[in-house]
mmCIF file of C-alpha atoms in Angstrom:
data_model
loop_
_atom_site.group_PDB
_atom_site.id
_atom_site.type_symbol
_atom_site.label_atom_id
_atom_site.label_comp_id
_atom_site.label_asym_id
_atom_site.label_seq_id
_atom_site.Cartn_x
_atom_site.Cartn_y
_atom_site.Cartn_z
ATOM 1 C CA LEU S 629 -118.476 -227.847 104.333
ATOM 2 C CA ILE S 630 -116.427 -226.138 101.602
ATOM 3 C CA GLY S 631 -114.551 -227.999 98.926
ATOM 4 C CA ILE S 632 -111.752 -225.504 98.388
ATOM 5 C CA SER S 633 -109.657 -226.450 101.381
ATOM 6 C CA ASN S 634 -109.427 -228.838 104.252
ATOM 7 C CA THR S 635 -109.928 -226.048 106.789
ATOM 8 C CA CYS S 636 -112.986 -223.904 107.501
ATOM 9 C CA ALA S 637 -113.578 -220.923 109.738
ATOM 10 C CA PHE S 638 -116.955 -219.643 110.862
ATOM 11 C CA LEU S 639 -118.153 -216.333 112.174
ATOM 12 C CA PRO S 640 -120.161 -216.570 115.383
ATOM 13 C CA LYS S 641 -123.773 -217.617 115.274
ATOM 14 C CA ALA S 642 -126.117 -214.863 116.312
ATOM 15 C CA PRO S 643 -127.594 -215.614 119.752
ATOM 16 C CA SER S 644 -131.114 -216.911 119.407
ATOM 17 C CA LYS S 645 -132.082 -215.418 122.744
ATOM 18 C CA PRO S 646 -130.657 -212.919 125.248
ATOM 19 C CA ILE S 647 -127.799 -214.179 127.393
ATOM 20 C CA GLY S 648 -128.865 -214.037 131.019
ATOM 21 C CA ASN S 649 -129.951 -210.504 131.876
ATOM 22 C CA HIS S 650 -127.562 -208.818 129.514
ATOM 23 C CA ILE S 651 -129.867 -207.586 126.729
ATOM 24 C CA HIS S 652 -132.882 -205.407 127.450
ATOM 25 C CA ALA S 653 -134.783 -203.539 124.739
ATOM 26 C CA SER S 654 -137.827 -201.412 125.432
ATOM 27 C CA ASP S 655 -140.565 -200.718 122.907
ATOM 28 C CA THR S 656 -139.269 -197.185 122.358
ATOM 29 C CA ASN S 657 -135.833 -198.275 121.154
ATOM 30 C CA SER S 658 -136.696 -201.642 119.618
ATOM 31 C CA ALA S 659 -136.246 -200.354 116.061
ATOM 32 C CA LEU S 660 -132.815 -198.931 116.883
ATOM 33 C CA SER S 661 -131.799 -202.133 118.679
ATOM 34 C CA SER S 662 -132.955 -204.221 115.747
ATOM 35 C CA THR S 663 -130.906 -202.161 113.294
ATOM 36 C CA ARG S 664 -127.830 -202.371 115.515
ATOM 37 C CA GLN S 665 -128.189 -206.123 115.980
ATOM 38 C CA ASP S 666 -128.649 -206.659 112.239
ATOM 39 C CA SER S 667 -125.429 -204.779 111.505
ATOM 40 C CA ILE S 668 -123.497 -206.765 114.111
ATOM 41 C CA THR S 669 -124.862 -210.199 113.225
ATOM 42 C CA LEU S 670 -124.599 -209.828 109.459
ATOM 43 C CA GLY S 671 -122.932 -212.998 108.197
ATOM 44 C CA PHE S 672 -122.982 -214.812 111.530
ATOM 45 C CA GLY S 673 -123.041 -218.584 111.194
ATOM 46 C CA GLN S 674 -121.677 -218.460 107.649
ATOM 47 C CA PRO S 675 -118.315 -219.847 106.450
ATOM 48 C CA THR S 676 -115.702 -217.112 106.043
ATOM 49 C CA GLU S 677 -112.575 -216.884 103.956
ATOM 50 C CA LEU S 678 -109.769 -218.979 105.340
ATOM 51 C CA PRO S 679 -107.193 -217.113 107.421
ATOM 52 C CA ASP S 680 -103.887 -216.476 105.676
ATOM 53 C CA SER S 681 -101.843 -217.281 108.767
ATOM 54 C CA LEU S 682 -102.007 -217.931 112.477
ATOM 55 C CA ASP S 683 -101.826 -214.185 113.080
ATOM 56 C CA ASP S 684 -104.779 -213.665 110.748
ATOM 57 C CA ALA S 685 -106.817 -216.377 112.497
ATOM 58 C CA ALA S 686 -106.136 -214.834 115.905
ATOM 59 C CA GLU S 687 -107.088 -211.380 114.603
ATOM 60 C CA GLN S 688 -110.356 -212.700 113.160
ATOM 61 C CA ALA S 689 -111.169 -214.482 116.419
ATOM 62 C CA ALA S 690 -110.451 -211.369 118.492
ATOM 63 C CA LEU S 691 -112.622 -209.210 116.212
ATOM 64 C CA ALA S 692 -115.491 -211.725 116.308
ATOM 65 C CA ALA S 693 -115.313 -211.931 120.116
ATOM 66 C CA THR S 694 -115.274 -208.141 120.384
ATOM 67 C CA GLU S 695 -118.361 -207.796 118.167
ATOM 68 C CA LEU S 696 -120.214 -210.516 120.051
ATOM 69 C CA CYS S 697 -119.344 -208.826 123.345
ATOM 70 C CA ALA S 698 -120.831 -205.585 122.009
ATOM 71 C CA PHE S 699 -123.949 -207.502 120.950
ATOM 72 C CA CYS S 700 -124.301 -208.706 124.546
ATOM 73 C CA GLY S 701 -124.039 -205.170 125.925
ATOM 74 C CA ASN S 702 -120.377 -205.383 127.018
ATOM 75 C CA SER S 703 -121.444 -207.009 130.266
ATOM 76 C CA ASN S 704 -120.981 -210.608 131.432
ATOM 77 C CA ALA S 705 -120.901 -212.048 127.919
ATOM 78 C CA ARG S 706 -119.935 -215.724 127.851
ATOM 79 C CA ILE S 707 -118.058 -216.541 124.663
ATOM 80 C CA ARG S 708 -116.434 -219.616 123.222
ATOM 81 C CA VAL S 709 -113.488 -219.782 120.791
ATOM 82 C CA ASP S 710 -112.329 -223.079 119.280
ATOM 83 C CA PHE S 711 -109.059 -223.413 117.393
ATOM 84 C CA ASP S 712 -108.335 -226.911 116.079
ATOM 85 C CA THR S 713 -104.896 -228.306 116.951
ATOM 86 C CA SER S 714 -105.376 -231.882 115.723
ATOM 87 C CA VAL S 715 -102.937 -231.526 112.806
ATOM 88 C CA GLY S 716 -100.056 -230.338 114.982
ATOM 89 C CA ASP S 717 -97.419 -232.337 116.797
ATOM 90 C CA GLU S 718 -99.198 -235.317 118.336
ATOM 91 C CA THR S 719 -96.829 -235.273 121.309
ATOM 92 C CA PHE S 720 -98.050 -231.790 122.319
ATOM 93 C CA THR S 721 -100.994 -231.278 124.644
ATOM 94 C CA PRO S 722 -103.908 -229.149 123.364
ATOM 95 C CA LEU S 723 -102.720 -226.337 125.639
ATOM 96 C CA LYS S 724 -99.192 -226.446 124.238
ATOM 97 C CA SER S 725 -100.447 -226.542 120.652
ATOM 98 C CA SER S 726 -102.790 -223.599 121.294
ATOM 99 C CA THR S 727 -100.249 -221.371 123.035
ATOM 100 C CA GLU S 728 -99.123 -219.238 120.082
ATOM 101 C CA PHE S 729 -102.720 -218.684 118.950
ATOM 102 C CA MET S 730 -103.675 -217.752 122.522
ATOM 103 C CA GLN S 731 -100.908 -215.178 122.790
ATOM 104 C CA LYS S 732 -101.941 -213.405 119.608
ATOM 105 C CA PHE S 733 -105.673 -213.723 120.318
ATOM 106 C CA THR S 734 -105.240 -212.253 123.803
ATOM 107 C CA SER S 735 -103.244 -209.314 122.451
ATOM 108 C CA GLY S 736 -105.846 -208.558 119.805
ATOM 109 C CA LEU S 737 -108.654 -208.772 122.347
ATOM 110 C CA CYS S 738 -106.897 -206.439 124.786
ATOM 111 C CA TYR S 739 -106.218 -203.723 122.223
ATOM 112 C CA SER S 740 -109.785 -203.977 120.891
ATOM 113 C CA LEU S 741 -111.575 -203.666 124.229
ATOM 114 C CA ILE S 742 -109.235 -201.459 126.293
ATOM 115 C CA PRO S 743 -108.719 -198.161 124.420
ATOM 116 C CA GLU S 744 -106.289 -196.785 127.033
ATOM 117 C CA LEU S 745 -103.960 -199.682 126.311
ATOM 118 C CA MET S 746 -103.460 -198.682 122.690
ATOM 119 C CA ALA S 747 -102.850 -195.060 123.702
ATOM 120 C CA LYS S 748 -100.224 -196.198 126.209
ATOM 121 C CA ARG S 749 -98.547 -198.392 123.606
ATOM 122 C CA GLN S 750 -98.375 -195.511 121.133
ATOM 123 C CA GLN S 751 -96.849 -193.241 123.777
ATOM 124 C CA GLU S 752 -94.235 -195.877 124.599
ATOM 125 C CA MET S 753 -93.330 -196.375 120.956
ATOM 126 C CA MET S 754 -92.952 -192.614 120.499
ATOM 127 C CA ALA S 755 -90.828 -192.335 123.649
ATOM 128 C CA ALA S 756 -88.551 -195.157 122.480
ATOM 129 C CA ALA S 757 -88.180 -193.588 119.017
ATOM 130 C CA GLN S 758 -87.337 -190.179 120.499
ATOM 131 C CA ALA S 759 -84.809 -191.798 122.838
ATOM 132 C CA ARG S 760 -83.092 -193.552 119.917
ATOM 133 C CA ALA S 761 -82.909 -190.313 117.925
ATOM 134 C CA GLU S 762 -81.490 -188.355 120.870
ATOM 135 C CA LEU S 763 -78.980 -191.102 121.671
ATOM 136 C CA ALA S 764 -77.796 -191.195 118.062
ATOM 137 C CA ALA S 765 -77.291 -187.419 118.124
ATOM 138 C CA LEU S 766 -75.309 -187.555 121.377
ATOM 139 C CA MET S 767 -73.111 -190.366 120.064
ATOM 140 C CA GLN S 768 -72.150 -188.190 117.087
ATOM 141 C CA ALA S 769 -71.102 -185.319 119.331
ATOM 142 C CA PRO S 770 -67.346 -184.676 119.637
ATOM 143 C CA PRO S 771 -65.725 -186.677 122.475
ATOM 144 C CA PRO S 772 -64.573 -184.736 125.554
ATOM 145 C CA GLN S 773 -60.998 -183.568 125.782
ATOM 146 C CA GLU S 774 -58.566 -185.514 127.922
ATOM 147 C CA GLY S 775 -59.181 -184.808 131.573
ATOM 148 C CA GLU S 776 -62.649 -183.379 130.942
ATOM 149 C CA GLU S 777 -65.817 -185.008 132.237
ATOM 150 C CA ASP S 778 -68.255 -186.395 129.670
ATOM 151 C CA GLU S 779 -71.351 -184.310 130.280
ATOM 152 C CA ASN S 780 -73.473 -186.557 128.059
ATOM 153 C CA ALA S 781 -72.572 -189.877 129.697
ATOM 154 C CA GLU S 782 -75.353 -189.798 132.288
ATOM 155 C CA ARG S 783 -77.969 -188.731 129.753
ATOM 156 C CA MET S 784 -76.898 -191.449 127.329
ATOM 157 C CA GLU S 785 -77.278 -194.082 130.038
ATOM 158 C CA GLU S 786 -80.793 -192.838 130.787
ATOM 159 C CA LEU S 787 -81.698 -193.022 127.105
ATOM 160 C CA ARG S 788 -80.367 -196.576 126.858
ATOM 161 C CA GLU S 789 -82.581 -197.596 129.777
ATOM 162 C CA VAL S 790 -85.626 -196.054 128.084
ATOM 163 C CA ILE S 791 -84.836 -197.947 124.880
ATOM 164 C CA MET S 792 -84.286 -201.232 126.746
ATOM 165 C CA ALA S 793 -87.660 -200.791 128.468
ATOM 166 C CA GLY S 794 -89.363 -200.169 125.142
ATOM 167 C CA GLY S 795 -90.369 -196.686 126.262
ATOM 168 C CA SER S 796 -92.424 -198.103 129.132
ATOM 169 C CA SER S 797 -93.799 -195.432 131.433
ATOM 170 C CA GLY S 798 -94.336 -197.662 134.450
ATOM 171 C CA GLU S 799 -96.738 -200.276 135.749
ATOM 172 C CA TRP S 800 -100.155 -200.622 134.114
ATOM 173 C CA LYS S 801 -102.884 -199.137 136.336
ATOM 174 C CA GLY S 802 -106.055 -199.707 134.296
ATOM 175 C CA GLU S 803 -108.357 -202.615 133.510
ATOM 176 C CA LYS S 804 -106.868 -206.091 133.661
ATOM 177 C CA VAL S 805 -107.252 -209.221 131.585
ATOM 178 C CA ARG S 806 -106.732 -212.466 133.499
ATOM 179 C CA ILE S 807 -105.958 -215.826 131.910
ATOM 180 C CA TYR S 808 -106.842 -218.893 133.965
ATOM 181 C CA PHE S 809 -104.725 -221.954 133.236
ATOM 182 C CA PRO S 810 -105.769 -225.500 134.205
ATOM 183 C CA ASP S 811 -103.152 -225.679 136.982
ATOM 184 C CA GLU S 812 -100.483 -223.670 138.764
ATOM 185 C CA GLY S 813 -97.644 -225.348 136.876
ATOM 186 C CA ASN S 814 -98.862 -224.224 133.476
ATOM 187 C CA ALA S 815 -99.522 -220.721 134.807
ATOM 188 C CA ALA S 816 -95.964 -220.470 136.173
ATOM 189 C CA LEU S 817 -94.435 -221.735 132.919
ATOM 190 C CA ALA S 818 -96.490 -219.270 130.887
ATOM 191 C CA ASN S 819 -95.404 -216.410 133.146
ATOM 192 C CA ARG S 820 -91.812 -217.282 132.241
ATOM 193 C CA ASP S 821 -92.197 -218.225 128.582
ATOM 194 C CA TRP S 822 -94.545 -215.353 127.698
ATOM 195 C CA ARG S 823 -92.050 -212.930 129.316
ATOM 196 C CA VAL S 824 -94.746 -211.172 131.317
ATOM 197 C CA GLY S 825 -93.665 -207.888 132.868
ATOM 198 C CA ARG S 826 -90.721 -207.415 130.482
ATOM 199 C CA SER S 827 -90.287 -204.981 127.617
ATOM 200 C CA ASP S 828 -90.346 -207.889 125.152
ATOM 201 C CA SER S 829 -93.482 -209.477 126.615
ATOM 202 C CA LEU S 830 -95.618 -211.489 124.188
ATOM 203 C CA VAL S 831 -98.844 -210.046 125.659
ATOM 204 C CA PRO S 832 -99.881 -206.514 126.719
ATOM 205 C CA PRO S 833 -99.052 -205.265 130.245
ATOM 206 C CA CYS S 834 -102.678 -205.568 131.350
ATOM 207 C CA VAL S 835 -102.507 -209.391 131.185
ATOM 208 C CA GLU S 836 -102.052 -211.433 134.353
ATOM 209 C CA PHE S 837 -102.162 -215.179 135.001
ATOM 210 C CA ALA S 838 -103.955 -217.401 137.483
ATOM 211 C CA SER S 839 -104.843 -221.073 137.788
ATOM 212 C CA LEU S 840 -108.003 -223.074 138.345
ATOM 213 C CA GLY S 841 -107.039 -224.447 141.716
ATOM 214 C CA GLY S 842 -104.855 -223.649 144.682
ATOM 215 C CA ARG S 843 -104.889 -220.462 146.705
ATOM 216 C CA GLN S 844 -105.974 -217.326 144.888
ATOM 217 C CA MET S 845 -103.792 -214.456 146.120
ATOM 218 C CA ALA S 846 -104.137 -212.059 143.187
ATOM 219 C CA ASP S 847 -106.251 -208.899 143.297
ATOM 220 C CA THR S 848 -109.052 -209.433 140.781
ATOM 221 C CA SER S 849 -110.975 -206.229 141.504
ATOM 222 C CA GLN S 850 -109.852 -204.635 138.203
ATOM 223 C CA ASP S 851 -110.504 -207.663 135.979
ATOM 224 C CA SER S 852 -112.714 -206.710 133.028
ATOM 225 C CA ILE S 853 -111.994 -209.752 130.833
ATOM 226 C CA ILE S 854 -111.223 -213.295 131.926
ATOM 227 C CA LEU S 855 -110.084 -216.104 129.666
ATOM 228 C CA PHE S 856 -110.184 -219.791 130.516
ATOM 229 C CA PHE S 857 -107.396 -221.441 128.539
ATOM 230 C CA CYS S 858 -108.107 -225.119 127.757
ATOM 231 C CA PRO S 859 -110.178 -225.708 130.921
ATOM 232 C CA LYS S 860 -110.838 -229.364 131.740
ATOM 233 C CA ALA S 861 -113.815 -231.133 133.235
ATOM 234 C CA SER S 862 -111.897 -231.808 136.435
ATOM 235 C CA GLU S 863 -111.657 -228.035 137.081
ATOM 236 C CA SER S 864 -115.293 -227.259 136.254
ATOM 237 C CA ASP S 865 -116.364 -226.651 139.866
ATOM 238 C CA PHE S 866 -113.599 -224.147 140.502
ATOM 239 C CA LEU S 867 -114.224 -222.537 137.109
ATOM 240 C CA GLU S 868 -117.883 -221.960 137.912
ATOM 241 C CA ASP S 869 -116.964 -220.413 141.258
ATOM 242 C CA VAL S 870 -114.446 -218.032 139.633
ATOM 243 C CA LEU S 871 -116.915 -217.120 136.889
ATOM 244 C CA GLN S 872 -119.728 -216.380 139.326
ATOM 245 C CA LYS S 873 -117.567 -214.123 141.492
ATOM 246 C CA ALA S 874 -116.292 -212.249 138.437
ATOM 247 C CA GLU S 875 -119.774 -211.697 137.024
ATOM 248 C CA ASN S 876 -121.086 -210.540 140.420
ATOM 249 C CA SER S 877 -118.360 -207.894 140.608
ATOM 250 C CA GLY S 878 -120.195 -205.759 138.045
ATOM 251 C CA LYS S 879 -116.984 -204.949 136.132
ATOM 252 C CA LEU S 880 -116.706 -207.985 133.887
ATOM 253 C CA LYS S 881 -117.201 -207.346 130.176
ATOM 254 C CA MET S 882 -116.872 -210.940 129.069
ATOM 255 C CA SER S 883 -115.447 -214.358 129.786
ATOM 256 C CA VAL S 884 -113.886 -216.359 126.957
ATOM 257 C CA PHE S 885 -113.492 -220.139 126.901
ATOM 258 C CA VAL S 886 -110.635 -221.041 124.563
ATOM 259 C CA ASN S 887 -110.486 -224.691 123.459
ATOM 260 C CA ALA S 888 -112.603 -225.747 126.413
ATOM 261 C CA GLN S 889 -112.551 -229.459 127.272
ATOM 262 C CA LEU S 890 -115.298 -229.457 129.878
ATOM 263 C CA VAL S 891 -117.038 -232.613 128.668
ATOM 264 C CA ASP S 892 -115.152 -235.715 129.752
ATOM 265 C CA MET S 893 -117.106 -238.915 130.241
ATOM 266 C CA GLY S 894 -114.403 -240.165 132.579
ATOM 267 C CA VAL S 895 -115.036 -237.211 134.899
ATOM 268 C CA THR S 896 -118.594 -235.999 134.374
ATOM 269 C CA GLY S 897 -120.057 -239.317 133.183
ATOM 270 C CA PHE S 898 -123.252 -239.744 131.205
ATOM 271 C CA GLY S 899 -125.623 -239.108 134.099
ATOM 272 C CA VAL S 900 -127.105 -236.176 135.937
ATOM 273 C CA ARG S 901 -123.788 -234.466 136.676
ATOM 274 C CA GLY S 902 -122.825 -234.263 133.026
ATOM 275 C CA ARG S 903 -126.247 -232.957 131.994
ATOM 276 C CA MET S 904 -126.292 -230.357 134.765
ATOM 277 C CA LEU S 905 -122.829 -229.104 133.795
ATOM 278 C CA ARG S 906 -123.978 -228.705 130.209
ATOM 279 C CA GLU S 907 -127.130 -226.852 131.253
ATOM 280 C CA ARG S 908 -125.387 -224.552 133.743
ATOM 281 C CA LEU S 909 -122.322 -223.685 131.738
ATOM 282 C CA LEU S 910 -121.928 -225.046 128.228
ATOM 283 C CA ASP S 911 -125.397 -224.333 126.837
ATOM 284 C CA GLY S 912 -125.028 -220.628 127.666
ATOM 285 C CA LEU S 913 -121.801 -220.142 125.723
ATOM 286 C CA GLN S 914 -121.995 -218.246 122.442
ATOM 287 C CA SER S 915 -119.506 -219.392 119.814
ATOM 288 C CA ALA S 916 -117.509 -216.442 118.453
ATOM 289 C CA TYR S 917 -114.976 -218.270 116.292
ATOM 290 C CA TYR S 918 -114.489 -221.849 115.142
ATOM 291 C CA LEU S 919 -111.584 -223.089 113.049
ATOM 292 C CA ARG S 920 -111.323 -226.775 112.337
ATOM 293 C CA THR S 921 -109.304 -228.970 109.995
ATOM 294 C CA LEU S 922 -111.486 -231.339 107.975
ATOM 295 C CA SER S 923 -110.437 -234.601 106.353
ATOM 296 C CA TRP S 924 -110.997 -234.911 102.608
#
């Protein structure tokens, strides 16, 4: 594709037709819609500059997905992101090799599409900084005389708790982003390893986990973005059921398939089932970002 490196990244290809019922343009605003679409799709389908790092690749993918979601009207957009992991450790599964990219991509997507989240993060950072400054000032104050009670001790403990919590002001109450893992085991491991719910979490507080299978106990009424992380062909039926319910809720902005592995000849076969799966699900996905390592 390009002779300057063995890796290429592509911006999304502009949809050739509306996705489902998501794009409607009347005659009166067709000129405006055309101008807007041209500005969004400029450069789509063309090779881009190579990302400088994994962080850069995740940022580019999140930006491309956000722009494609806007192109689809911020409603029920179905988007695909592919990040090649073939040059990594061969003993790792695709899900394991994609984990760091997924963490950074999810964070970028959340902050791009949920404005309240960025405002909350800024408030928390300011609160933590103010707590550090006040604690430093109290620590420089003269110590109490012998037999006197330290009037600042309680306040200093409160400030330390604020700093340890990263300035967090409580549980997130807004829109939620849900990541569906192939099974409950991977979802449980990610909940631990990604440090969800802690001040040092690797993803924003709006992110929650679920699995494609088992009992679904979580409240999904506030889900505005869902991500299917390395879904397999064996979970395709459950995936379609989850996707349909989410899209029927009327609150879903987009669903993102990251490193989807939904075509497996050992599961879907070459016959009618495989073709129907492709027609129902795969053919409707719009590719937002594609990074692949090429052999020389």
